[in-house]
Amino acid sequence: MKDLKVFITDWCPHCRRAINWIDEVKEENPKYRDIKVEIIDEEKHPDISKQYDYYYVPTYYVGNSKVYEGGTTKDIVIQAFEEAAK
């Protein structure tokens, strides 16, 4: 099991949906509840976000591997959790 990092901004509507879906997916799937999710606002924490290679938010990293970047759907959130659960 690996940690999931999600890079966001406060003003991004896709990011707000992603955060809601992350909460939903964790609630709906007990196997994901122990996966640590770190939500990182790139504007508040540029020191962290500059260490990662991405252009769009939300961006999902499992460990140090990017699994999805830009836009989002609930299925993408589930895929990120599946990757983290391996």
PDB file of C-alpha atoms in Angstrom:
ATOM      1  CA  MET A   1       0.000   0.000   0.000  1.00  0.00           C
ATOM      2  CA  LYS A   2       1.339   3.421  -0.943  1.00  0.00           C
ATOM      3  CA  ASP A   3       0.352   6.989  -0.119  1.00  0.00           C
ATOM      4  CA  LEU A   4      -1.688   9.074  -2.540  1.00  0.00           C
ATOM      5  CA  LYS A   5      -0.724  12.696  -3.159  1.00  0.00           C
ATOM      6  CA  VAL A   6      -3.177  15.026  -4.878  1.00  0.00           C
ATOM      7  CA  PHE A   7      -2.014  18.420  -6.099  1.00  0.00           C
ATOM      8  CA  ILE A   8      -4.761  21.047  -6.253  1.00  0.00           C
ATOM      9  CA  THR A   9      -5.514  24.757  -6.158  1.00  0.00           C
ATOM     10  CA  ASP A  10      -8.286  26.436  -4.148  1.00  0.00           C
ATOM     11  CA  TRP A  11      -9.911  28.035  -7.183  1.00  0.00           C
ATOM     12  CA  CYS A  12     -10.068  24.906  -9.377  1.00  0.00           C
ATOM     13  CA  PRO A  13     -13.585  23.422  -9.749  1.00  0.00           C
ATOM     14  CA  HIS A  14     -12.141  20.053 -10.839  1.00  0.00           C
ATOM     15  CA  CYS A  15     -10.077  19.985  -7.652  1.00  0.00           C
ATOM     16  CA  ARG A  16     -13.120  20.573  -5.454  1.00  0.00           C
ATOM     17  CA  ARG A  17     -14.922  17.690  -7.165  1.00  0.00           C
ATOM     18  CA  ALA A  18     -11.843  15.493  -6.777  1.00  0.00           C
ATOM     19  CA  ILE A  19     -11.706  16.145  -3.037  1.00  0.00           C
ATOM     20  CA  ASN A  20     -15.395  15.268  -2.707  1.00  0.00           C
ATOM     21  CA  TRP A  21     -14.906  12.060  -4.707  1.00  0.00           C
ATOM     22  CA  ILE A  22     -11.870  11.113  -2.611  1.00  0.00           C
ATOM     23  CA  ASP A  23     -14.029  11.316   0.510  1.00  0.00           C
ATOM     24  CA  GLU A  24     -16.851   9.353  -1.188  1.00  0.00           C
ATOM     25  CA  VAL A  25     -14.565   6.637  -2.496  1.00  0.00           C
ATOM     26  CA  LYS A  26     -12.915   6.163   0.905  1.00  0.00           C
ATOM     27  CA  GLU A  27     -16.338   5.934   2.548  1.00  0.00           C
ATOM     28  CA  GLU A  28     -17.708   3.480  -0.036  1.00  0.00           C
ATOM     29  CA  ASN A  29     -14.670   1.185  -0.159  1.00  0.00           C
ATOM     30  CA  PRO A  30     -13.290  -0.054   3.162  1.00  0.00           C
ATOM     31  CA  LYS A  31     -10.095  -1.313   1.496  1.00  0.00           C
ATOM     32  CA  TYR A  32      -9.133   2.316   0.718  1.00  0.00           C
ATOM     33  CA  ARG A  33      -9.686   3.729   4.213  1.00  0.00           C
ATOM     34  CA  ASP A  34      -6.121   3.045   5.344  1.00  0.00           C
ATOM     35  CA  ILE A  35      -4.553   4.750   2.328  1.00  0.00           C
ATOM     36  CA  LYS A  36      -3.048   8.044   3.395  1.00  0.00           C
ATOM     37  CA  VAL A  37      -4.187  10.870   1.125  1.00  0.00           C
ATOM     38  CA  GLU A  38      -2.164  14.055   1.149  1.00  0.00           C
ATOM     39  CA  ILE A  39      -3.899  17.019  -0.496  1.00  0.00           C
ATOM     40  CA  ILE A  40      -1.323  19.629  -1.471  1.00  0.00           C
ATOM     41  CA  ASP A  41      -2.362  23.099  -2.590  1.00  0.00           C
ATOM     42  CA  GLU A  42       0.373  24.027  -5.036  1.00  0.00           C
ATOM     43  CA  GLU A  43      -0.044  27.744  -4.377  1.00  0.00           C
ATOM     44  CA  LYS A  44       0.295  27.359  -0.607  1.00  0.00           C
ATOM     45  CA  HIS A  45       3.117  24.813  -0.825  1.00  0.00           C
ATOM     46  CA  PRO A  46       5.221  25.629  -3.901  1.00  0.00           C
ATOM     47  CA  ASP A  47       8.273  24.125  -2.191  1.00  0.00           C
ATOM     48  CA  ILE A  48       6.573  20.715  -2.344  1.00  0.00           C
ATOM     49  CA  SER A  49       4.825  21.040  -5.712  1.00  0.00           C
ATOM     50  CA  LYS A  50       8.018  22.111  -7.505  1.00  0.00           C
ATOM     51  CA  GLN A  51       9.491  18.732  -6.665  1.00  0.00           C
ATOM     52  CA  TYR A  52       6.941  17.025  -8.956  1.00  0.00           C
ATOM     53  CA  ASP A  53       6.528  17.127 -12.730  1.00  0.00           C
ATOM     54  CA  TYR A  54       3.009  18.164 -13.734  1.00  0.00           C
ATOM     55  CA  TYR A  55       1.210  21.046 -15.457  1.00  0.00           C
ATOM     56  CA  TYR A  56      -2.485  20.701 -14.589  1.00  0.00           C
ATOM     57  CA  VAL A  57      -4.485  20.147 -11.433  1.00  0.00           C
ATOM     58  CA  PRO A  58      -5.729  17.967  -9.976  1.00  0.00           C
ATOM     59  CA  THR A  59      -2.763  15.644 -10.365  1.00  0.00           C
ATOM     60  CA  TYR A  60      -2.540  12.297  -8.595  1.00  0.00           C
ATOM     61  CA  TYR A  61       0.715  10.671  -7.509  1.00  0.00           C
ATOM     62  CA  VAL A  62       1.064   7.254  -5.959  1.00  0.00           C
ATOM     63  CA  GLY A  63       4.416   7.213  -4.265  1.00  0.00           C
ATOM     64  CA  ASN A  64       6.564   9.144  -6.736  1.00  0.00           C
ATOM     65  CA  SER A  65       4.687   8.008  -9.858  1.00  0.00           C
ATOM     66  CA  LYS A  66       2.143  10.236 -11.558  1.00  0.00           C
ATOM     67  CA  VAL A  67      -1.043   8.273 -12.247  1.00  0.00           C
ATOM     68  CA  TYR A  68      -3.275  11.027 -13.658  1.00  0.00           C
ATOM     69  CA  GLU A  69      -3.108  14.733 -14.436  1.00  0.00           C
ATOM     70  CA  GLY A  70      -5.798  17.318 -15.177  1.00  0.00           C
ATOM     71  CA  GLY A  71      -9.575  17.123 -15.004  1.00  0.00           C
ATOM     72  CA  THR A  72     -11.056  14.238 -13.079  1.00  0.00           C
ATOM     73  CA  THR A  73     -13.896  11.794 -12.703  1.00  0.00           C
ATOM     74  CA  LYS A  74     -14.884   9.513  -9.884  1.00  0.00           C
ATOM     75  CA  ASP A  75     -13.498   6.606 -11.930  1.00  0.00           C
ATOM     76  CA  ILE A  76     -10.104   8.320 -12.096  1.00  0.00           C
ATOM     77  CA  VAL A  77     -10.152   8.727  -8.321  1.00  0.00           C
ATOM     78  CA  ILE A  78     -10.954   5.022  -7.971  1.00  0.00           C
ATOM     79  CA  GLN A  79      -8.093   4.149 -10.348  1.00  0.00           C
ATOM     80  CA  ALA A  80      -5.701   6.228  -8.248  1.00  0.00           C
ATOM     81  CA  PHE A  81      -6.818   4.399  -5.095  1.00  0.00           C
ATOM     82  CA  GLU A  82      -6.467   1.040  -6.876  1.00  0.00           C
ATOM     83  CA  GLU A  83      -2.907   1.943  -7.823  1.00  0.00           C
ATOM     84  CA  ALA A  84      -2.169   2.990  -4.236  1.00  0.00           C
ATOM     85  CA  ALA A  85      -3.673  -0.244  -2.880  1.00  0.00           C
ATOM     86  CA  LYS A  86      -1.245  -2.471  -4.862  1.00  0.00           C
TER      87      LYS A  86
END
